[in-house]
Structures are given as C-alpha cells and as structure tokens.
mmCIF file of C-alpha atoms in Angstrom:
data_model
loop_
_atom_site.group_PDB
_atom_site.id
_atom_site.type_symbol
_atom_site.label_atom_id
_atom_site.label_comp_id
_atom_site.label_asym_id
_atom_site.label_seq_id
_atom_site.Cartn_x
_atom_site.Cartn_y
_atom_site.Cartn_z
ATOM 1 C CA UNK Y 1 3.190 5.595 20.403
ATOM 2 C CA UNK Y 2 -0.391 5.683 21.367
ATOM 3 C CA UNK Y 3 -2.492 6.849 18.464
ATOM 4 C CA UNK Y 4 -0.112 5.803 15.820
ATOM 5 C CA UNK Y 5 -0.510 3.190 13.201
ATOM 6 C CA UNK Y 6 2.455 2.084 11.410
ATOM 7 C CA UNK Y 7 1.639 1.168 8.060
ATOM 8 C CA UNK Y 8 5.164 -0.383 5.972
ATOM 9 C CA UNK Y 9 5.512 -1.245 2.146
ATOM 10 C CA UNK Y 10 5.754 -4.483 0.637
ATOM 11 C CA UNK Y 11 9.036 -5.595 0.169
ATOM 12 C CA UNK Y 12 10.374 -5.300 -3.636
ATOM 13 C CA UNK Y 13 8.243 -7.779 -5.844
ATOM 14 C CA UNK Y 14 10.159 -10.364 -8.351
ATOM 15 C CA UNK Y 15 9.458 -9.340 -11.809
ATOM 16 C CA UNK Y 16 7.965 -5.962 -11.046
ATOM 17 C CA UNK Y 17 10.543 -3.363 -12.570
ATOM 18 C CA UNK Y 18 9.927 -1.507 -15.023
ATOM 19 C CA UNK Y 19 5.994 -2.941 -14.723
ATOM 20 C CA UNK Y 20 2.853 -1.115 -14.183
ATOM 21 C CA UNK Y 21 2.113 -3.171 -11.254
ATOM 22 C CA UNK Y 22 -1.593 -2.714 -9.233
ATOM 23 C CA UNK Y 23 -3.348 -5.566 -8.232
ATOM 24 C CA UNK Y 24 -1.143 -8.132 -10.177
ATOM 25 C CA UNK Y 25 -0.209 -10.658 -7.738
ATOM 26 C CA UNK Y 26 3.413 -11.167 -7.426
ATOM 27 C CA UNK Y 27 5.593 -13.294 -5.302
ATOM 28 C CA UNK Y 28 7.789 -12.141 -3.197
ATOM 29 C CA UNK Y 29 11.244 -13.573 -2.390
ATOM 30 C CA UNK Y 30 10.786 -15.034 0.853
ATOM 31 C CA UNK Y 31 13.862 -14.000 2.448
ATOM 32 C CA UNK Y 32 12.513 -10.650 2.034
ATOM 33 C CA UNK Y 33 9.491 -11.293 3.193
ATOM 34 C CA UNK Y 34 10.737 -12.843 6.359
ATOM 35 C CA UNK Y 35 12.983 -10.005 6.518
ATOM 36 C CA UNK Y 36 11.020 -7.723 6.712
ATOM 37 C CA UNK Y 37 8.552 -9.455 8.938
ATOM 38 C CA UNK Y 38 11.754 -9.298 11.509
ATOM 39 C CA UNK Y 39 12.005 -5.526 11.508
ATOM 40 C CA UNK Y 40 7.995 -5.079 12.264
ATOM 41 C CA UNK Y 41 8.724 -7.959 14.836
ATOM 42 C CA UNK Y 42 11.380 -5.400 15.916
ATOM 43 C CA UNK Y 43 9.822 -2.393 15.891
ATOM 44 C CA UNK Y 44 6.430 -3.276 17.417
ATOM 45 C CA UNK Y 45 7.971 -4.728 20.586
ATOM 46 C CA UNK Y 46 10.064 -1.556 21.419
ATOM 47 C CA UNK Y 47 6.550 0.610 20.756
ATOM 48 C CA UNK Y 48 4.533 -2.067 22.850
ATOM 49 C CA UNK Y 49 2.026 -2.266 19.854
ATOM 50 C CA UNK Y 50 -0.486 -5.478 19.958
ATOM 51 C CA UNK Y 51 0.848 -8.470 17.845
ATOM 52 C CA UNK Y 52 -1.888 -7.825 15.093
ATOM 53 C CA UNK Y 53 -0.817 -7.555 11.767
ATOM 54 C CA UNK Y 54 -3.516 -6.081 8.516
ATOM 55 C CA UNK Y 55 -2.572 -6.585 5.091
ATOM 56 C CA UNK Y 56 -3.636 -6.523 1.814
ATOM 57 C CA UNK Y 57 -4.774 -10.079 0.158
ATOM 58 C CA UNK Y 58 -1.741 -9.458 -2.544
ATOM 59 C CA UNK Y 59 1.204 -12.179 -1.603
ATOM 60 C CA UNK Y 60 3.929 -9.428 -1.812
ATOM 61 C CA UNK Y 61 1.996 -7.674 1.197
ATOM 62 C CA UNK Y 62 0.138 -10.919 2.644
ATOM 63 C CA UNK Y 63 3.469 -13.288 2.914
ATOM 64 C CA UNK Y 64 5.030 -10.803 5.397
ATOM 65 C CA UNK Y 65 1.409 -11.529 7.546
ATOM 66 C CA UNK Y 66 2.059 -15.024 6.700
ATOM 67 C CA UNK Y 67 5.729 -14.496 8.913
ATOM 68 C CA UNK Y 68 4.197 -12.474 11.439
ATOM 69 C CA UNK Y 69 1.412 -15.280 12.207
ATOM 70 C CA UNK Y 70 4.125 -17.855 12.217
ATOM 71 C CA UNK Y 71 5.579 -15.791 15.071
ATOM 72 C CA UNK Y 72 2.554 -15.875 17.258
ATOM 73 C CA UNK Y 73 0.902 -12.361 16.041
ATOM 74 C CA UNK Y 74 -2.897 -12.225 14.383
ATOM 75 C CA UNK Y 75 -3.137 -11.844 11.022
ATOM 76 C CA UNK Y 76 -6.092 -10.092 9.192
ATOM 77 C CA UNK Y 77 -6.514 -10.153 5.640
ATOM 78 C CA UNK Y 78 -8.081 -6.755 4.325
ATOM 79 C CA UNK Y 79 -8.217 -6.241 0.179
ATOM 80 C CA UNK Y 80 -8.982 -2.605 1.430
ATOM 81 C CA UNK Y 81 -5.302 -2.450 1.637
ATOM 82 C CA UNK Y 82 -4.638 -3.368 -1.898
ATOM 83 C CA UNK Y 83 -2.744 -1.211 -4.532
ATOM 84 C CA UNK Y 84 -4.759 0.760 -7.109
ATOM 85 C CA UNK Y 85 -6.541 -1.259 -9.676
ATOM 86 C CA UNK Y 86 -5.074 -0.571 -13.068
ATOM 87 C CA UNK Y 87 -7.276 -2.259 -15.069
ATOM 88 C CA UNK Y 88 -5.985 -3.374 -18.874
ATOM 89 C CA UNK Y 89 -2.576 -1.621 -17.960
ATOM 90 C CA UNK Y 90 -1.496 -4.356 -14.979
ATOM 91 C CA UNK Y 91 0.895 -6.359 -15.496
ATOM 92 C CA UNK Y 92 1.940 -4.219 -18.939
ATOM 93 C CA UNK Y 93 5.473 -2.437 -19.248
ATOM 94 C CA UNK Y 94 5.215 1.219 -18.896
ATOM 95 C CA UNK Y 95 6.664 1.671 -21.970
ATOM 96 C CA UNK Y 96 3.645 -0.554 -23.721
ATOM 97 C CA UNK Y 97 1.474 1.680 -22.256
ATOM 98 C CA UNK Y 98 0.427 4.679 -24.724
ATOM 99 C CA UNK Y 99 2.104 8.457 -23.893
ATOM 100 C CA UNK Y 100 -1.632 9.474 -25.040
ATOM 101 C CA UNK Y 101 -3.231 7.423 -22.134
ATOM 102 C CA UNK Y 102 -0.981 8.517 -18.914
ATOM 103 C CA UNK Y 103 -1.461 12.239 -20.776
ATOM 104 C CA UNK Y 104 -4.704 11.634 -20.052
ATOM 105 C CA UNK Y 105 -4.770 10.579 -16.756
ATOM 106 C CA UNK Y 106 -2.420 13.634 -15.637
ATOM 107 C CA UNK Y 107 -4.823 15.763 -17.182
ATOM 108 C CA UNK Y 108 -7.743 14.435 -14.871
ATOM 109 C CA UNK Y 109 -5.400 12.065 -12.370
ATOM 110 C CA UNK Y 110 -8.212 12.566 -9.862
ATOM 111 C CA UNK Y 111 -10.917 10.869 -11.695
ATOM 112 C CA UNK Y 112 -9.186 8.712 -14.693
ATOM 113 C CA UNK Y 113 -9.769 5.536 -14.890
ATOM 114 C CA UNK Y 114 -6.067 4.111 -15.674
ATOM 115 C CA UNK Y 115 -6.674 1.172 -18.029
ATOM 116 C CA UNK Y 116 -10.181 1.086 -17.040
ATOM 117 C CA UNK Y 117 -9.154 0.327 -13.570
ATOM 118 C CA UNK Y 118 -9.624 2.273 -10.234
ATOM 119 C CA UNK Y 119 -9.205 6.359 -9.957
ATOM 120 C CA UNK Y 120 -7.322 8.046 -7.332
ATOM 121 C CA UNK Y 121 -10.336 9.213 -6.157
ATOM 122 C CA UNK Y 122 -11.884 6.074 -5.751
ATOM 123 C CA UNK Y 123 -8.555 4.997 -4.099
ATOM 124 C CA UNK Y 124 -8.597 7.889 -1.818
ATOM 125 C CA UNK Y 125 -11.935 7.136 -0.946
ATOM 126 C CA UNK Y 126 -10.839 3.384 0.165
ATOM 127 C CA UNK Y 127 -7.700 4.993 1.965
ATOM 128 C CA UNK Y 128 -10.363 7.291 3.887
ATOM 129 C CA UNK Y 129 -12.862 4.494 4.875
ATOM 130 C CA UNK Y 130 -10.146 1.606 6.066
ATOM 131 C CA UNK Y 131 -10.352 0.351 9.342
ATOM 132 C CA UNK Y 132 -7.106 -0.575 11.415
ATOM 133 C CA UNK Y 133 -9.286 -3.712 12.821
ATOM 134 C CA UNK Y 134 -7.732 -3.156 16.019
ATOM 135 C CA UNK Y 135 -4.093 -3.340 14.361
ATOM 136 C CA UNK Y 136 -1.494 -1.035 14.824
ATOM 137 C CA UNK Y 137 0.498 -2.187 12.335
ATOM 138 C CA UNK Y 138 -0.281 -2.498 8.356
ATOM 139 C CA UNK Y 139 1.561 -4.371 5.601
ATOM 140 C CA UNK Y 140 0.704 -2.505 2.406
ATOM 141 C CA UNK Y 141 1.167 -0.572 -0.998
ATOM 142 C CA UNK Y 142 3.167 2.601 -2.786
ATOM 143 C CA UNK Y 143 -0.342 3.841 -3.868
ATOM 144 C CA UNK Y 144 -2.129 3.120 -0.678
ATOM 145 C CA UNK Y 145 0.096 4.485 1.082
ATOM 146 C CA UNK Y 146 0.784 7.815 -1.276
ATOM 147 C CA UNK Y 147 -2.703 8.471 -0.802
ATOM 148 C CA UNK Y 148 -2.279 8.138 2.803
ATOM 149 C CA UNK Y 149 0.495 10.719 3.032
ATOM 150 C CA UNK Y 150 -1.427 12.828 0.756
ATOM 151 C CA UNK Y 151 -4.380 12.954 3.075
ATOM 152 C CA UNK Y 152 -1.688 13.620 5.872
ATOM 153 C CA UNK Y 153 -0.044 16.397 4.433
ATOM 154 C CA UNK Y 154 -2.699 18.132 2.141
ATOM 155 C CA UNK Y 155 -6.117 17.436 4.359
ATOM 156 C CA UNK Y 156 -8.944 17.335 1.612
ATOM 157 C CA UNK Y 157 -7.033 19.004 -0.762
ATOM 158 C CA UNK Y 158 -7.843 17.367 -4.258
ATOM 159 C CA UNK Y 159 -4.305 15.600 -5.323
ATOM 160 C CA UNK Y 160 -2.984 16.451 -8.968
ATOM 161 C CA UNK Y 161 -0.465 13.883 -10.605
ATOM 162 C CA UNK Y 162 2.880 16.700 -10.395
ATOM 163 C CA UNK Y 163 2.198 17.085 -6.390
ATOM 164 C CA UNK Y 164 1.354 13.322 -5.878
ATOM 165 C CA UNK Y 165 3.653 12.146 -3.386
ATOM 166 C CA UNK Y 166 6.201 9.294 -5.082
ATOM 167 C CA UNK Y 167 5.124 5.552 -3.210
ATOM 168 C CA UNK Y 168 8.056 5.223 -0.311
ATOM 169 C CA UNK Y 169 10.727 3.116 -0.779
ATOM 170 C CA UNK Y 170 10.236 -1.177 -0.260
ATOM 171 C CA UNK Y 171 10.028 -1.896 2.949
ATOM 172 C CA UNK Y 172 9.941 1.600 5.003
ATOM 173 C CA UNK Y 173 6.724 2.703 6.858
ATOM 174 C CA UNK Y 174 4.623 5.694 7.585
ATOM 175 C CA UNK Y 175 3.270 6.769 10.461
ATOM 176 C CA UNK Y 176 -0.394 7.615 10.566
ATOM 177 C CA UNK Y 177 -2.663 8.674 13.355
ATOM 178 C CA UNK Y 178 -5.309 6.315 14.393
ATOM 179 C CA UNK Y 179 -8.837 7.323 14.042
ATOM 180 C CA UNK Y 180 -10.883 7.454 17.103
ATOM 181 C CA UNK Y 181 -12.438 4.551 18.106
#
C-alpha cells in the first residue's frame, strides 16, 4: 500500500487496568510483545513495506521494536510517539483521581493540562509534526493514535472530550497516509 503507514498499539501493559496510564513505563509480557512483533512481521511482508520499525521509547511500545530488530528489521526509537503526559495523575487509579479535575478537563479537553501534564492540543500538535523516519510501520499509543484518527476523520476540527475517538483496542493498527516526502 504505497502511501500508507501502519501505525499498531502496544500490546496490553501488566498492571495498567484500571490506571491512568501516560508516560508511566510499564513492562510488557513478553510473549505479547513477541506476539505481536509476529503479526507486523506478518503483515509487512504481504504489503512489501521496508523492515523499519518507529516506536515510542516506552517498553510496552519499544519491546515489540526490540523483536522486530532481533528479526533483522531497523529499529528507531522516537519519544514523539509516546502517550500523553499526564503529569501528577500517571500512574494514579482513576478512581484517585478527583471527579472535579477530569470535569475540568472535559470542560476545556483541548487545552487542560491533566495533572499538570501534556494537553491534547499539545499532543495533537506532536501527532501533526512526527516524522515516519522512512518507516512504514509504527509501534505506538491509544492517545497517539486517537489523535491520529481524529486528525483523519475531523481535518482541523478542534476535538472535544464526548467526540474524542476511544484509543483502539491492544494490538490493532490504523492506517494513515504518509506525508509527502
């Protein structure tokens, strides 16, 4: 598929449910990792798509890179890739985290700071300026990548937090075009 970057999600993260999760760095088991390092493996070769892998620096996205390089394929690390920043509310359980304070961020989701962390806006804005390094295949995050599909769907349309897309499921992909070199 000329033109088309395939970016997947991270495989499921140990100790992540029920966790505001952003830039906490979490293992991932490594069968899954491997596993899912397979079906890129997989996929890539029926597309005839360069053996060049990006992820983020975060082990849950960076481990499957870590299989992929094993296997022969380039493997380049880019914290561009990462999942939004949530500041003081990492690592916390959602339900730690005060009603008043996701209100808040609903009321401005654009340009809240979550926890003193990143905004969507600054995440779109880091969605927007990534570079594929040559890659046609990424290894990345639900809130990369639901700003990604945002962009796709809605153009410059400024998101809101009840049309924000929900982050796809562990382990599937999206399919963006590639900018023009």
């Amino acid at each position: 598929m000329s033109g088309t970057l395939v970016v997947w999600r991270h495989p499921r993260a140990a100790g992540a449910v029920g966790r505001c999760i952003g830039r906490t760095d979490l293992p991932v088991p490594r069968r899954q990792a491997k596993r899912l390092a397979r079906r890129i493996q997989q996929v890539a070769r029926r597309r005839r798509l360069p053996k060049i892998v990006v992820t983020s620096s975060l082990r849950r996205s960076a481990d499957v890179g870590r299989w992929l390089a094993r296997w022969g394929w380039r493997h380049v690390v880019d914290p561009a890739l990462s999942e939004l920043d949530f500041g003081d509310w990492d690592g916390r359980p959602w339900s730690a985290i005060p009603v008043a304070e996701l209100d808040a961020w609903c009321r401005d989701f654009l340009h809240y700071r979550p926890g003193n962390g990143e905004s969507v806006a600054e995440l779109m804005t880091r969605m927007a300026a990534w570079s594929a390094h040559g890659a046609r295949v990424a290894v990345g995050h639900g809130g990369w990548l639901s700003a990604a599909r945002w962009r796709l769907e809605h153009g410059p349309a400024e998101p809101d937090c009840r049309h924000w897309p929900a982050a796809p499921r562990h382990g599937s992909s999206l399919l963006l075009p590639t900018p023009p070199a």
